[in-house]
Coordinates of C-alpha atoms in Angstrom, one line a residue:
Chain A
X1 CA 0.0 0.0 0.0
X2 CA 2.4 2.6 -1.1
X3 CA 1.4 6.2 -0.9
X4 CA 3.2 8.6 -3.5
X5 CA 3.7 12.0 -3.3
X6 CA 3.1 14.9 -5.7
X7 CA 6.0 15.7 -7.7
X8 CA 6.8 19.4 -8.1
X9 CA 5.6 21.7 -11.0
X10 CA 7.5 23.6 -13.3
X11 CA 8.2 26.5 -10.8
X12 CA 9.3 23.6 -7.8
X13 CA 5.6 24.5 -6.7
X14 CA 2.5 22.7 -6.5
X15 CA 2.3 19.0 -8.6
X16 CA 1.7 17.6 -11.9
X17 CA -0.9 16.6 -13.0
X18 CA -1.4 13.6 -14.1
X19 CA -4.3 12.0 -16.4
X20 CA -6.3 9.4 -14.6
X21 CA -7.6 6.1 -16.6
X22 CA -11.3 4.4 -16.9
X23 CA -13.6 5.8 -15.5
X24 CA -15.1 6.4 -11.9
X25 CA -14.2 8.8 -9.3
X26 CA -11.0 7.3 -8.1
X27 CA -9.3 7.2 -11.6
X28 CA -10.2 10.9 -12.5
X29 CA -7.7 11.6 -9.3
X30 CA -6.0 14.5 -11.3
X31 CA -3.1 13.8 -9.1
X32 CA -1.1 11.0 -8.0
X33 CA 1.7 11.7 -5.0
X34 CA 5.3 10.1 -5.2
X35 CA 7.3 8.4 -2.2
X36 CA 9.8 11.1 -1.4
X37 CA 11.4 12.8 1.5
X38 CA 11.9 9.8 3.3
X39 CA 14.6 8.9 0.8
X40 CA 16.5 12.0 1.5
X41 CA 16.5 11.5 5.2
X42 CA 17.6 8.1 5.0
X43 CA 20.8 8.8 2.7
X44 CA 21.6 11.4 4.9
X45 CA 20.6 15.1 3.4
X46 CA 21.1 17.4 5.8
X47 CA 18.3 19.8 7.0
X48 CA 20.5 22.7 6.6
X49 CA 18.6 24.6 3.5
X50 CA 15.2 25.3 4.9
X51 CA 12.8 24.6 2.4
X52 CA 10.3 28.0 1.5
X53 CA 7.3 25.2 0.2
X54 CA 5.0 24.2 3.2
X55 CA 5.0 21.0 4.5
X56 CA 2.3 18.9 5.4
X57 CA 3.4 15.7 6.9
X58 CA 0.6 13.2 6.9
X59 CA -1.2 9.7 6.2
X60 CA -4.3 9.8 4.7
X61 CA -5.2 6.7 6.9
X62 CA -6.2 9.4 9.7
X63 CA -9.3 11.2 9.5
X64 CA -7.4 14.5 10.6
X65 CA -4.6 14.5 7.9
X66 CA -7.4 14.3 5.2
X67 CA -9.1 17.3 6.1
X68 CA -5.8 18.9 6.0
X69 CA -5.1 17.3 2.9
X70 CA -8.3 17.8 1.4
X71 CA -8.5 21.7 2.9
X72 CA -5.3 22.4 1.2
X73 CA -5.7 20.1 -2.6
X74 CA -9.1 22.0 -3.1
X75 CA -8.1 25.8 -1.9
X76 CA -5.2 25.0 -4.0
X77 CA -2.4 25.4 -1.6
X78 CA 1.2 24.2 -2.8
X79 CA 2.6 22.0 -0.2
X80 CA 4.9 19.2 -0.1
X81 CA 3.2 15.9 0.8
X82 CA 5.6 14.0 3.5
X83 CA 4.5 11.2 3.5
X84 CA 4.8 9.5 7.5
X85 CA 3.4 5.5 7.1
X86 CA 1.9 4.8 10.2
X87 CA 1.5 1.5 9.6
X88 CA 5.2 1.2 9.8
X89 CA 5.2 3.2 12.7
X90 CA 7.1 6.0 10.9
X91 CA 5.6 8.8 13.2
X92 CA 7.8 7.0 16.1
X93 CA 11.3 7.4 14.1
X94 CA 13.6 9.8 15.1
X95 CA 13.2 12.0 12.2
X96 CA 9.9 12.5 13.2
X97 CA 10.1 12.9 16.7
X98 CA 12.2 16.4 15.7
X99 CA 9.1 17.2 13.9
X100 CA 6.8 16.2 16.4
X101 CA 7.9 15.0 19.8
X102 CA 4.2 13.9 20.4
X103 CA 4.5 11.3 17.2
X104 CA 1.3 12.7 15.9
X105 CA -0.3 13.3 12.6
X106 CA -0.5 15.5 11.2
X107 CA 1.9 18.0 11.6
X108 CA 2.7 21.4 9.2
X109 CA 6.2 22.8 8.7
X110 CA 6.2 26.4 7.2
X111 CA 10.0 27.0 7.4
X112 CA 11.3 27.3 10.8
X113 CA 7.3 27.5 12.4
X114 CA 6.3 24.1 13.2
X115 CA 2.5 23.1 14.2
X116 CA 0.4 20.1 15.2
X117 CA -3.3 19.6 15.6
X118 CA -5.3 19.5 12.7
X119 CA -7.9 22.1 14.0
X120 CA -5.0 24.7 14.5
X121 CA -3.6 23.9 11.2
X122 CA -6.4 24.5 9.2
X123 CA -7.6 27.2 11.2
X124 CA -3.8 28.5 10.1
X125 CA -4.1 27.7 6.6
X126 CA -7.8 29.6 5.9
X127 CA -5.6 32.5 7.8
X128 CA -2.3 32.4 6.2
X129 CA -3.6 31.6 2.3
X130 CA -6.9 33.9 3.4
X131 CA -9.3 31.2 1.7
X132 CA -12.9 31.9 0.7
X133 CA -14.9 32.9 4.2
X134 CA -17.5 29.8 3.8
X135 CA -14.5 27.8 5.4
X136 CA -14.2 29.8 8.5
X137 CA -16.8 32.9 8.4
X138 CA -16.2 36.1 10.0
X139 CA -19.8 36.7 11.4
X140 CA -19.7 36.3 15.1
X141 CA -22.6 33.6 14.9
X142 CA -21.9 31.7 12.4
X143 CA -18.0 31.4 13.6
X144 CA -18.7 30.5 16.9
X145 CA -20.9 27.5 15.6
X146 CA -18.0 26.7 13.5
X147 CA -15.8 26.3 16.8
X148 CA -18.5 24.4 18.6
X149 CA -18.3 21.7 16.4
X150 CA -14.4 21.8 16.3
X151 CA -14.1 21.4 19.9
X152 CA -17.0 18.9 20.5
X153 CA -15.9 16.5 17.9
X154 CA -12.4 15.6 19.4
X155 CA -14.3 13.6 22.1
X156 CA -17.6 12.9 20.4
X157 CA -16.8 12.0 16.8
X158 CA -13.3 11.3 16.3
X159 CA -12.2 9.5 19.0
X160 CA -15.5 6.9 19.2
X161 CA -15.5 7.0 15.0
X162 CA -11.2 5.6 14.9
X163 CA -12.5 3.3 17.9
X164 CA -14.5 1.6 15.6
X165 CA -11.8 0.9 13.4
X166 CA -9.7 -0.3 15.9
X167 CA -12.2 -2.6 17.4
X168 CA -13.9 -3.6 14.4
X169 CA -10.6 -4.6 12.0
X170 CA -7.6 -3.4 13.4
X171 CA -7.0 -5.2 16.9
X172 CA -8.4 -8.5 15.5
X173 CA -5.8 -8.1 12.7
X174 CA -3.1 -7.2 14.5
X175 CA -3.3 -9.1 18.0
X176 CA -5.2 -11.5 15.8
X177 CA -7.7 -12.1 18.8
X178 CA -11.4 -10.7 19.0
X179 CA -12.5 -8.3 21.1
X180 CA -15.5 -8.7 23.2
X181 CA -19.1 -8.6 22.1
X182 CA -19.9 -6.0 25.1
X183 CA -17.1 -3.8 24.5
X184 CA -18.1 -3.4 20.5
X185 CA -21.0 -2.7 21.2
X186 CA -21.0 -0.2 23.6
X187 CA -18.6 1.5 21.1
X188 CA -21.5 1.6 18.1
X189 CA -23.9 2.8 20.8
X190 CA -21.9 5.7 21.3
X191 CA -21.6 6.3 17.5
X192 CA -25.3 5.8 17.5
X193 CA -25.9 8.5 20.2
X194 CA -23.4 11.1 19.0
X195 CA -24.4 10.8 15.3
X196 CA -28.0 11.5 17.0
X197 CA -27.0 14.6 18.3
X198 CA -25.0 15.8 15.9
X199 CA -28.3 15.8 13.3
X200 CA -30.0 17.0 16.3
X201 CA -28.0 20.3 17.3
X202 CA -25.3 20.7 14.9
X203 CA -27.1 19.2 11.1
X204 CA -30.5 19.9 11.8
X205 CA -32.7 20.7 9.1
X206 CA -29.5 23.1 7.1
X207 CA -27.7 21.7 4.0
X208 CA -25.0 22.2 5.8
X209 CA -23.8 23.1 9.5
X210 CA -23.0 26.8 9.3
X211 CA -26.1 26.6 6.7
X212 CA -26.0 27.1 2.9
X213 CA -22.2 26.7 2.3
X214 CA -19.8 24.2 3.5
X215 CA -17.1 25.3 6.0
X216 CA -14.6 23.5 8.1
X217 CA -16.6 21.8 10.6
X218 CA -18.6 20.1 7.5
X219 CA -15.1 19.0 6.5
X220 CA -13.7 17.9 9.8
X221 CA -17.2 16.2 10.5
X222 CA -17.2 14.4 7.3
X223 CA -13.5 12.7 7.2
X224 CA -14.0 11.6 10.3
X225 CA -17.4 9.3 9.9
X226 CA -15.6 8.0 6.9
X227 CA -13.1 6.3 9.4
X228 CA -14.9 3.3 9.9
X229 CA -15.0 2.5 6.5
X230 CA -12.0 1.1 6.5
X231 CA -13.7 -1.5 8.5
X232 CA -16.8 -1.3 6.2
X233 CA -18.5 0.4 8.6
X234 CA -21.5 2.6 7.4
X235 CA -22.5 5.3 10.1
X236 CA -24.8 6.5 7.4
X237 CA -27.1 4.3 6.9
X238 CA -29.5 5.1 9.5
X239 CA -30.6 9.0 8.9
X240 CA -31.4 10.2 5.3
X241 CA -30.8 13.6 7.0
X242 CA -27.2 12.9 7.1
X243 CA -26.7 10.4 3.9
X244 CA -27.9 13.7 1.6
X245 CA -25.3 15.7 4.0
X246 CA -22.8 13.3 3.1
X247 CA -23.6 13.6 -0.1
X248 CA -23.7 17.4 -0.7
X249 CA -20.5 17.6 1.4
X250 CA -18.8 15.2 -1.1
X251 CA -19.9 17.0 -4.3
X252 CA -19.0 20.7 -2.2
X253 CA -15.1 19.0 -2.1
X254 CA -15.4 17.3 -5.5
X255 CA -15.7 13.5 -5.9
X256 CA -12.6 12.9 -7.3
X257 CA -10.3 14.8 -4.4
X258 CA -12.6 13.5 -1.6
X259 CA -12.3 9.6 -2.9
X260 CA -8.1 9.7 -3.8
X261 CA -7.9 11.1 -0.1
X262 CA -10.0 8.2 1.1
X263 CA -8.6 5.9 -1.1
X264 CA -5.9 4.4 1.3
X265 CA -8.3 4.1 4.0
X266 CA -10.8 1.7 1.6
X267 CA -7.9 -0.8 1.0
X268 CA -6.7 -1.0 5.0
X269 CA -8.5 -4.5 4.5
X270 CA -6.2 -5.7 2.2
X271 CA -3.0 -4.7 4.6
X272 CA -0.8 -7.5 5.3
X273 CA 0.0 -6.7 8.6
X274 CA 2.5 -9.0 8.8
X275 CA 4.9 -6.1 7.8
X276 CA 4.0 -4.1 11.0
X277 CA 7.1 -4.0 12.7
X278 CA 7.3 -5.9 15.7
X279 CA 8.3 -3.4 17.9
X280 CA 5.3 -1.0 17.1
X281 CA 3.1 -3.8 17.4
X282 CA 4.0 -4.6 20.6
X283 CA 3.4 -1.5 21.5
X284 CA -0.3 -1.4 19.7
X285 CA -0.9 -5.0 21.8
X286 CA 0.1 -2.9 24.8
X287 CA -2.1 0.0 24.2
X288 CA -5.3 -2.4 23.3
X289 CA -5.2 -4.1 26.8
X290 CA -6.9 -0.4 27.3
X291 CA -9.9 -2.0 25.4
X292 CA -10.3 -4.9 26.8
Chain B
X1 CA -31.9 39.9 28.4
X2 CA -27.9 40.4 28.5
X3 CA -25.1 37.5 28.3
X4 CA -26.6 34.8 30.3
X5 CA -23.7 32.1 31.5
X6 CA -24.8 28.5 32.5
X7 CA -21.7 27.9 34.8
X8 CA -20.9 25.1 37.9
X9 CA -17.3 25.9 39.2
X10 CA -16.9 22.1 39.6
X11 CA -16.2 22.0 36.5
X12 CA -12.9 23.0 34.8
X13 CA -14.1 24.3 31.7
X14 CA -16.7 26.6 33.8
X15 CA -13.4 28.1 35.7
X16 CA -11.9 29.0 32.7
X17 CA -15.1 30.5 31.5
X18 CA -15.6 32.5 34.8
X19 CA -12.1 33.9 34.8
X20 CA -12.3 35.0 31.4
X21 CA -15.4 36.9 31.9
X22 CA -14.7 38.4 35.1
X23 CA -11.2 39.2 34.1
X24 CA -12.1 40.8 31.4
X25 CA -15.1 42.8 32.9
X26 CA -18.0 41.6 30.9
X27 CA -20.8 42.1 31.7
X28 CA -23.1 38.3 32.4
X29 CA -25.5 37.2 34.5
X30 CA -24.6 34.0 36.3
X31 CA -27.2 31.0 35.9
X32 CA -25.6 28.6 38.4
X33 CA -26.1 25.0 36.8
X34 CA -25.4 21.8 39.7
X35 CA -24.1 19.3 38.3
X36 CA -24.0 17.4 41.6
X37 CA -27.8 17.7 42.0
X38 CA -27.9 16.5 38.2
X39 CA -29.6 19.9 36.9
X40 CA -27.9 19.4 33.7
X41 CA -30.2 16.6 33.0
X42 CA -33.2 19.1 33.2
X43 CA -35.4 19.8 30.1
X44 CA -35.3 23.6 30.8
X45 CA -31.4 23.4 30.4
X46 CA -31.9 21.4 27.6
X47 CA -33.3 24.4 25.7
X48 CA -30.1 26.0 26.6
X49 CA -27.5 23.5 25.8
X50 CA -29.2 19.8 24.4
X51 CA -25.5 18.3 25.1
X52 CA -26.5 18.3 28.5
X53 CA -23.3 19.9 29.4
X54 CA -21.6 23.5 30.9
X55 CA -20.6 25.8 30.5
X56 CA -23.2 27.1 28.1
X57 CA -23.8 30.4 27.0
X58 CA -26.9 32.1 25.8
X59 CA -26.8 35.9 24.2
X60 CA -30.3 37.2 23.5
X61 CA -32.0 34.1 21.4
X62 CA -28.1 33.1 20.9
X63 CA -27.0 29.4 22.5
X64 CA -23.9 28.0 22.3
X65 CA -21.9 25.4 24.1
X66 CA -18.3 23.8 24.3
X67 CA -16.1 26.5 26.4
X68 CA -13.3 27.1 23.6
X69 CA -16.0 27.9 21.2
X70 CA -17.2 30.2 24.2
X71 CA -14.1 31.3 25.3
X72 CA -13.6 32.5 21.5
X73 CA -16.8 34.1 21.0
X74 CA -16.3 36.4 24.3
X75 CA -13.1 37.0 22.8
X76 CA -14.6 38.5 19.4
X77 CA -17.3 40.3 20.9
X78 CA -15.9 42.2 23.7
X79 CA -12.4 42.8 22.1
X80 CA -10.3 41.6 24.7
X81 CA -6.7 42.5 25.4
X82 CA -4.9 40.8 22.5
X83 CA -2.5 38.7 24.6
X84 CA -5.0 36.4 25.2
X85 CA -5.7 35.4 21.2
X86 CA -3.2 37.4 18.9
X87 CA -4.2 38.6 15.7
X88 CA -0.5 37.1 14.8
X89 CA -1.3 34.4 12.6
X90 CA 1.5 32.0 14.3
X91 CA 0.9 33.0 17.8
X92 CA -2.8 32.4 17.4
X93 CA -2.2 29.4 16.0
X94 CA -0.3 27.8 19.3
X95 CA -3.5 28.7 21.0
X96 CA -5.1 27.0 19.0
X97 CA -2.7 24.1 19.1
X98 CA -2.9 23.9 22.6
X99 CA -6.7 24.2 23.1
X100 CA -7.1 21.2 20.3
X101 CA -4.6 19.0 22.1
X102 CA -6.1 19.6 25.3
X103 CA -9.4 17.9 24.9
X104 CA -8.7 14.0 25.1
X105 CA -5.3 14.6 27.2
X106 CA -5.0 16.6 30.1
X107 CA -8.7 17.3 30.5
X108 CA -9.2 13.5 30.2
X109 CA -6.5 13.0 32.7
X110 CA -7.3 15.9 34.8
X111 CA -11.2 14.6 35.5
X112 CA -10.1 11.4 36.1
X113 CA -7.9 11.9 38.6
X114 CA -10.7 13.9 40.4
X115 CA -13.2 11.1 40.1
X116 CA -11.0 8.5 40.6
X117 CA -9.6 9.7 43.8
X118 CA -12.5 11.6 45.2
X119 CA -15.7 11.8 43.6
X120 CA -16.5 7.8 43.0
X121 CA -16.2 7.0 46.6
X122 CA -16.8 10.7 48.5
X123 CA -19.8 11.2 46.3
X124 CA -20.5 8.6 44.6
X125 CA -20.2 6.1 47.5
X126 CA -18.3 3.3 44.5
X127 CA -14.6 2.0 45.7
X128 CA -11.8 2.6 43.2
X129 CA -9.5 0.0 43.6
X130 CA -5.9 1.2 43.8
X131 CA -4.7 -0.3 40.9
X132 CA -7.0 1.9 38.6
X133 CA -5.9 5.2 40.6
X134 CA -2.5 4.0 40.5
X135 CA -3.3 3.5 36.5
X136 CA -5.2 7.2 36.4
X137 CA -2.5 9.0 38.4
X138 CA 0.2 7.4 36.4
X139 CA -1.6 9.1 33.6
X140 CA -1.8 12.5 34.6
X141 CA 1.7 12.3 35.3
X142 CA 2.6 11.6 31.9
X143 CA 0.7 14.1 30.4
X144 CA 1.3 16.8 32.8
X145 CA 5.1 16.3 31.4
X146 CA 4.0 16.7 28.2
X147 CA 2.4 19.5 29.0
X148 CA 5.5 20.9 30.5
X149 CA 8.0 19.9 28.0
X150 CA 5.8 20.6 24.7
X151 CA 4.1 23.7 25.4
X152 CA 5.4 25.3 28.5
X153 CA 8.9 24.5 27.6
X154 CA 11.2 27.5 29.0
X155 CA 8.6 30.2 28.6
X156 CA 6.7 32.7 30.5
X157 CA 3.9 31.0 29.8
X158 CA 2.6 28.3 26.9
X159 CA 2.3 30.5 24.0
X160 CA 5.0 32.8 25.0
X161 CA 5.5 35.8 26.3
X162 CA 2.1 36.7 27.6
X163 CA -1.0 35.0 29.3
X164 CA -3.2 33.8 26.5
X165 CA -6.6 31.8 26.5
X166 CA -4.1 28.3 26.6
X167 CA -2.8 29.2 29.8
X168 CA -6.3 29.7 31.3
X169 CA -7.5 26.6 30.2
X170 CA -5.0 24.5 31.1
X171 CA -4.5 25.9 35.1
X172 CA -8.2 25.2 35.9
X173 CA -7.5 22.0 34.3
X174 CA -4.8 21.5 36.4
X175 CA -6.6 22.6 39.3
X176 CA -8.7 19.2 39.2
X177 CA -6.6 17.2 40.5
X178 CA -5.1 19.8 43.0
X179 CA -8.7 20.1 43.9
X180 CA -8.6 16.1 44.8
X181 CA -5.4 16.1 46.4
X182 CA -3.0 15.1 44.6
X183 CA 0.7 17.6 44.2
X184 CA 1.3 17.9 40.3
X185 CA 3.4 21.0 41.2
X186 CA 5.8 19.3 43.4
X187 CA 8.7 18.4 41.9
X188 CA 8.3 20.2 38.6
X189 CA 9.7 23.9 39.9
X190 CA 9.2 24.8 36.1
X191 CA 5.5 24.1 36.4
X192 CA 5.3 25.8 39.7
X193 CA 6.7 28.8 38.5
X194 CA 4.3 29.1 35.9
X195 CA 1.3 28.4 38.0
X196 CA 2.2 31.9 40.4
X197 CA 2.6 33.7 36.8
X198 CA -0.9 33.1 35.6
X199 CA -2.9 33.3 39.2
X200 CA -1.4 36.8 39.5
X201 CA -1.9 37.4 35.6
X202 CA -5.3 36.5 36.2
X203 CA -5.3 38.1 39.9
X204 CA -5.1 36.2 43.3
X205 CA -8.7 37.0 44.6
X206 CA -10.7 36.2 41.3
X207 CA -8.8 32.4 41.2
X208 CA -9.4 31.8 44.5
X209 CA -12.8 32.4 44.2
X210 CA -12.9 30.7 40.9
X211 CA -11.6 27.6 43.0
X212 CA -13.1 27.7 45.9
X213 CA -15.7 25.2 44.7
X214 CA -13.1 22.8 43.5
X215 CA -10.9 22.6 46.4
X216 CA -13.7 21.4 48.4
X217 CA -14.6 18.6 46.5
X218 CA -13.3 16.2 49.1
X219 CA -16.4 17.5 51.3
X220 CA -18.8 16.8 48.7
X221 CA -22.3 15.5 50.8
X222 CA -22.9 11.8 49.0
X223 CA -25.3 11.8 46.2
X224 CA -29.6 10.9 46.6
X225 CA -29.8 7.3 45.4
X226 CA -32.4 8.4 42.5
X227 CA -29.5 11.5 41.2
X228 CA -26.7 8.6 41.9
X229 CA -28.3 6.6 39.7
X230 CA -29.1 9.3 37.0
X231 CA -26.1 10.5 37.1
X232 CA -23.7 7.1 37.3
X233 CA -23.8 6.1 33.0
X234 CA -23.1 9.7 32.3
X235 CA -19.7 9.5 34.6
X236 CA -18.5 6.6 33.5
X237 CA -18.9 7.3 29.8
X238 CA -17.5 10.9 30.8
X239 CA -14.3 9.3 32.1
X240 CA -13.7 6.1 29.9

């Protein structure tokens, strides 16, 4: 499951594009990113000219480095893709650790500034590349809804949404042992409940949440009840409120983006995980005692 | 009807909410909210907040819930000293670092600690055995290092120079498990430090007063049987 990178362009900026084959949404992915800086790093480049391109280092197996990702491809932001394999357990390398001592995706590298959390970064990048104000309006209102969702969803999407994955596909894969009945589904319940609210306070009857036009929290919302997917997992089966909200929010990014940034996450079946280094997975066997 | 704020000072994100305010001078009118007694649950502050959580705000017909989003939104409207969210793009953007990172680390560790050590068997009347506080405290330590050697690092305070809406956040975070006993300052001069800067950024009177709630919590009265029982699956999902 190799992830490229986007080559640069002409001017060392942005990537080429690339003509996709067939037909579908997955093969009209205008472009297709290119293994890269990992190569440098291992043959010993030295960090010494700072690069003036941003730098997003990030898997698009995490629900918070595609919103990045996505955030940047469609306000068409130049940025060098670093590509960080957490299935290797590249984000625990030393290399990475200067980046981020917290080992966490993703993380943005503007010259010498350095930041982590996908909120601030794309709060930094609407700022910084001052992108249409649907993403982050300026009314007082409508930008403080914007926030809410932001900081609710850390607990009450994300986190129960990638539990899902993990309970559902990745623990059984990895430890190769099940994980009990009672614990998964207590898990989907919460899903359940939380997708209940968010239709309730945050959807509710709007084509979107901040209303007529997408915006960040649409974004954010979105990537992150794609996460269990990967586990063919469909949270939105059970409200035709959020299925057309889905829908609308896919077309608002364009098809073709939203799929190639979910495209690694839709083949995590097919990972052998025999190639997870052992280390790492001890350390994932560790961590899943948590669960059970 | 002015800026109404749902508030329980049990509650860190409350604190934080109640320092800004007052600190700042803004005008509110305080709608106490007990989460003890299980008001939260009620259908009247449903209206206000249907997460069933505070703080919560309400501003004319206005609601609006989750205290960054309300810390922000006080920020815009009253037009606050900048120090607390800079208009610099990069120095906004560590607050904002900080206040995303926050949410499933040292709040999660910070309200365990408190329920683990004092609230499941002062209130609650439930025995914690010591191998999950020993799990829970082990955690807080662990991520108040982080929090030391990530953000605070060798500044004045998270973000740098000045007091910003971090540094708020994460002291009446911090003041959880203070609250419940336990010494995160000790050994960690660096930490220490930091804590005087912010209580007499923020002003000694107005955090005491913020805290006085939380520092009691070992004397919490033990909950009814029927508000025990309402509020027990809403604690233990709050703290898993």
């Amino acid at each position: 499951m190799k992830q490229e990178v986007p080559e640069r362009g002409v001017l060392g900026l942005g990537w080429r594009r690339l003509k996709g084959t067939g037909s579908g949404p997955r093969a009209q992915a205008a472009y297709r990113p290119r293994f890269r800086a990992w190569r440098l790093w291992l043959v010993g480049v030295p960090n010494v000219c700072l690069k003036m391109v941003l730098e997003l280092y990030l898997d698009l197996l995490s629900a918070s480095c595609r919103a990045v990702y996505i955030f940047a491809r469609k306000n068409s932001i130049p940025f060098d893709f670093q590509f960080v394999d957490l299935l290797k357990g590249h984000h625990h390398s030393k290399e990475y650790i200067e980046i981020n001592p917290m080992k966490k995706l993703p993380s943005l590298k503007d010259g010498k500034f350095i930041l982590s959390e996908s909120v601030a970064i794309l709060f930094y990048l609407c700022r910084k590349y001052s992108t249409p104000s649907h993403w982050y309006p300026p009314d007082l209102h409508t930008r403080a809804r914007v926030d809410e969702f932001m900081a609710w969803q850390h607990t009450a999407i994300q986190l129960p949404m990638s539990k899902i994955l993990w309970v559902k596909m990745l623990i059984p894969m990895i430890t190769g042992e099940e994980v009990p009945a009672e614990k998964t589904e207590q898990t989907l319940l919460e899903v359940k409940n939380n997708m209940q609210l968010f239709e309730e306070k945050f959807l509710q009857d709007k084509m979107f949440i901040t209303g007529d036009h997408i915006s960040l929290a649409d974004l954010v919302a979105l990537v992150e009840m794609m996460q269990p997917m990967g586990s063919k997992y469909n949270v939105f089966l059970n409200s035709s409120r959020i299925a057309e909200w889905r829908m609308r929010v896919e077309l608002a990014i364009g098809s073709g983006l939203f799929w190639e940034a979910h495209d690694r996450l839709m083949k995590l079946a097919e990972w052998d995980c025999s190639t997870l280094d052992p280390m790492v997975k001890e350390k994932i066997c560790k961590l899943l005692q948590k669960f059970r | 009807m002015g800026l109404e704020l749902y508030l329980d000072l049990l509650s860190q994100p409350c604190r934080a909410v109640y320092i800004f305010a007052k600190k700042n001078r803004i005008p509110f009118e305080l709608r106490p909210v007990n989460l003890l007694k299980g008001q939260h649950l009620s259908d009247a502050f449903a209206q206000v907040n249907p997460l069933k959580k505070v703080p919560a705000l309400k501003d004319g017909d206005f609601t609006l819930a989750e205290s960054v989003a309300i810390l922000l939104y006080l920020t815009r409207k009253y037009k606050v000293p900048d120090h607390w969210y800079p208009q610099d793009v990069q120095a906004c953007a560590r607050v904002d670092e900080y206040l995303a990172w926050q949410h499933t680390t040292l709040r999660r560790s910070c309200l365990r600690a408190l329920w683990h050590k004092v609230m499941f068997p002062v209130f609650l009347g439930e025995p914690v055995s010591p191998e999950i506080l020993a799990a829970t405290l082990a955690e807080l330590d662990v991520t108040v290092q982080l929090l030391e050697d990530n953000f605070l690092q060798n500044k004045a305070f998270l973000t740098g120079p000045h007091i910003s809406l971090a540094d708020l956040v994460a002291i009446t975070e911090l003041m959880h498990p203070v609250g419940a006993g336990c010494q995160v300052f000790e050994g960690r001069p660096k930490l220490a430090a930091w804590h005087q800067r912010v209580e007499a950024a923020v002003g000694e009177d107005l955090f005491r007063e913020a805290h006085e709630v939380i520092l009691k919590a070992k004397d919490s009265p033990p909950a009814d049987p029927t508000v025990k029982q309402k509020l027990m699956p809403l604690v233990l999902a709050m703290i898993q």
